[in-house]
Short mmCIF file of C-alpha atoms in Angstrom, two decimals:
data_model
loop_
_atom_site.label_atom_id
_atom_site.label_comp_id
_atom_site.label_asym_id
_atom_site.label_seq_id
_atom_site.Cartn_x
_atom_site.Cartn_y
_atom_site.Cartn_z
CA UNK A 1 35.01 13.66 -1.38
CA UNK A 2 32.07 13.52 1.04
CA UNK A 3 28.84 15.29 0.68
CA UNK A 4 27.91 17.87 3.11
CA UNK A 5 25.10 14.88 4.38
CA UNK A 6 27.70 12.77 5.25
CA UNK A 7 29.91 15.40 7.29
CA UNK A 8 29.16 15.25 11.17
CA UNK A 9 27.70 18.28 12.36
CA UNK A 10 30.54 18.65 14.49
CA UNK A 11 33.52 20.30 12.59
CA UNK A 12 36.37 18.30 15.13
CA UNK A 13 34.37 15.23 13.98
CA UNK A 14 34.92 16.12 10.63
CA UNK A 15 38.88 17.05 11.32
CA UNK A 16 38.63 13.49 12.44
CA UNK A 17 36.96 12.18 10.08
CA UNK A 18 39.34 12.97 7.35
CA UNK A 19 42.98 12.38 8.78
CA UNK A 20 42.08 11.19 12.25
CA UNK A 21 44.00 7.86 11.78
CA UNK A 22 47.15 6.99 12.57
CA UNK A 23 48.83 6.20 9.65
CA UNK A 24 46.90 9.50 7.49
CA UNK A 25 48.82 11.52 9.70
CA UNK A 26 52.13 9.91 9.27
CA UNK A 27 51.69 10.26 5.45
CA UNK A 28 50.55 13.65 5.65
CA UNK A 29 53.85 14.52 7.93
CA UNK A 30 56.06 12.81 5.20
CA UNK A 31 54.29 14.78 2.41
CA UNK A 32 54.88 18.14 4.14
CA UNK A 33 58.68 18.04 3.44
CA UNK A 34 58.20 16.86 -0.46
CA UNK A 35 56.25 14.84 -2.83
CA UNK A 36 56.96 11.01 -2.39
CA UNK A 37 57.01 7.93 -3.74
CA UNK A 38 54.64 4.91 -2.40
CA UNK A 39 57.91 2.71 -1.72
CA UNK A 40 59.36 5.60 0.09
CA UNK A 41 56.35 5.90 2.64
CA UNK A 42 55.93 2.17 2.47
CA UNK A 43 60.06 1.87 3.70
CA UNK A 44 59.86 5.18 5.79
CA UNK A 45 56.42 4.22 7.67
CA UNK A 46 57.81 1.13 9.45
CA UNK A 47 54.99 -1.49 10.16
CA UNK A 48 52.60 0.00 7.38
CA UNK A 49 51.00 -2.47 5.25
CA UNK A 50 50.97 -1.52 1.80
CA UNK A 51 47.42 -2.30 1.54
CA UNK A 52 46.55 0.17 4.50
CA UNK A 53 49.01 2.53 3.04
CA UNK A 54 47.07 1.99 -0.72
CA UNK A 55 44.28 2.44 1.32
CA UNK A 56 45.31 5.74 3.15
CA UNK A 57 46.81 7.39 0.08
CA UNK A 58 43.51 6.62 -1.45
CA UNK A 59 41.17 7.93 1.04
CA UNK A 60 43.54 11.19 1.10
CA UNK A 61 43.54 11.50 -2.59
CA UNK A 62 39.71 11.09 -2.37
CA UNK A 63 39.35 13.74 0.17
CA UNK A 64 40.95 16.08 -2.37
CA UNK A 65 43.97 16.44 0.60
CA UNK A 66 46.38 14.03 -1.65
CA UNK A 67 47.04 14.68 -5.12
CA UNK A 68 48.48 11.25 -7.26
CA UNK A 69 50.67 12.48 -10.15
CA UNK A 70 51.18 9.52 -12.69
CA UNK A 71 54.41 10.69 -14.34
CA UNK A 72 54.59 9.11 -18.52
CA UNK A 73 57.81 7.50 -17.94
CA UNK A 74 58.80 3.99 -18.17
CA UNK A 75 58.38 2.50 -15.92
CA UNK A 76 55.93 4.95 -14.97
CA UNK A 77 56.76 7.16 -11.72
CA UNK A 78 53.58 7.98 -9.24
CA UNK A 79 54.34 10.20 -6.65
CA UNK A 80 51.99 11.51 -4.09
CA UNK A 81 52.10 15.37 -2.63
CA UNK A 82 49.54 17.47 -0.20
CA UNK A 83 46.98 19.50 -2.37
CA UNK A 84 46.37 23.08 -1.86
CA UNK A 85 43.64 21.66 0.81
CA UNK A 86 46.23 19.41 2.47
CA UNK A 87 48.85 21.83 2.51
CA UNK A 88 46.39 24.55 4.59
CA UNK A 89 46.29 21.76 7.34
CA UNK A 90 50.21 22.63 8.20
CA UNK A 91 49.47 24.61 10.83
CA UNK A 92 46.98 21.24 12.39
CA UNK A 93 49.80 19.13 11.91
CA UNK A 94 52.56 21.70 13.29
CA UNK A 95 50.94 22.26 16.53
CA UNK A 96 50.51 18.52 17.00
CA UNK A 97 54.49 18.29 16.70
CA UNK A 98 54.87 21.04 19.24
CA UNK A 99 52.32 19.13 21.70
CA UNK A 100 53.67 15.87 21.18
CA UNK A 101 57.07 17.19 21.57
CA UNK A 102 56.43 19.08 24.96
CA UNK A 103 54.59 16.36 25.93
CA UNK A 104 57.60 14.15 25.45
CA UNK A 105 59.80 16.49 27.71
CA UNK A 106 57.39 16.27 30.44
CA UNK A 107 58.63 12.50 30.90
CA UNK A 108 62.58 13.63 31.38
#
C-alpha cells in the first residue's frame, strides 16, 4: 500500500493511480460477480499476459483492493476476490458500465 507521500495531491490522480489501467479494471469487473481463479481471468481476459495479469493481481492485492486466499488443498487452490476496499469501488466501476454502455448506443 502507498504512503500518504506517495499519493498525488489530487484524489482522481489517486483513483488513477490505483486501478487506472486497463487490465486492473477488467479484473476488478470479473471479481465483482465472484472470487476467481488466476486461469479463469487468464482464459476470460483474452490477450492478457499472465505476467501482466501476475502483475495486476499483485499490485491490487498490494493496494489492499485484492485479497489472495491460498486454499491448503492439494494441489493448492488460490483464488482472488475484491476486499472490503475493492468492493466500496462498485459504484466507480458501475457507473463506468452505464457510460460505456450509453456511449455505445450513441454509435447505432
Amino acid at each position: 500500500m502507498l504512503s500518504k507521500e506517495e499519493l498525488p495531491a489530487c484524489p482522481v490522480a489517486t483513483t488513477v493511480q490505483l486501478i487506472g489501467s486497463k487490465w486492473k479494471l477488467l479484473i476488478m469487473r470479473n471479481l465483482l460477480s465472484r472470487p476467481w481463479r488466476f486461469n479463469e481471468l487468464k482464459k476470460n481476459l483474452e490477450g492478457i499476459s499472465q505476467k501482466v495479469l501476475t502483475d495486476s493481481l499483485r499490485a491490487l492485492e498490494e493496494d489492499g483492493i485484492v485479497i489472495r486466499t491460498v486454499y491448503p488443498e492439494v494441489p493448492p487452490r488460490v483464488e482472488y476476490s475484491l476486499s472490503e476496499l475493492g468492493e466500496s469501488m462498485r459504484p466507480i466501476l458501475k457507473a463506468m458500465e452505464e457510460w460505456g454502455v450509453a456511449y455505445q448506443k450513441s454509435f447505432k
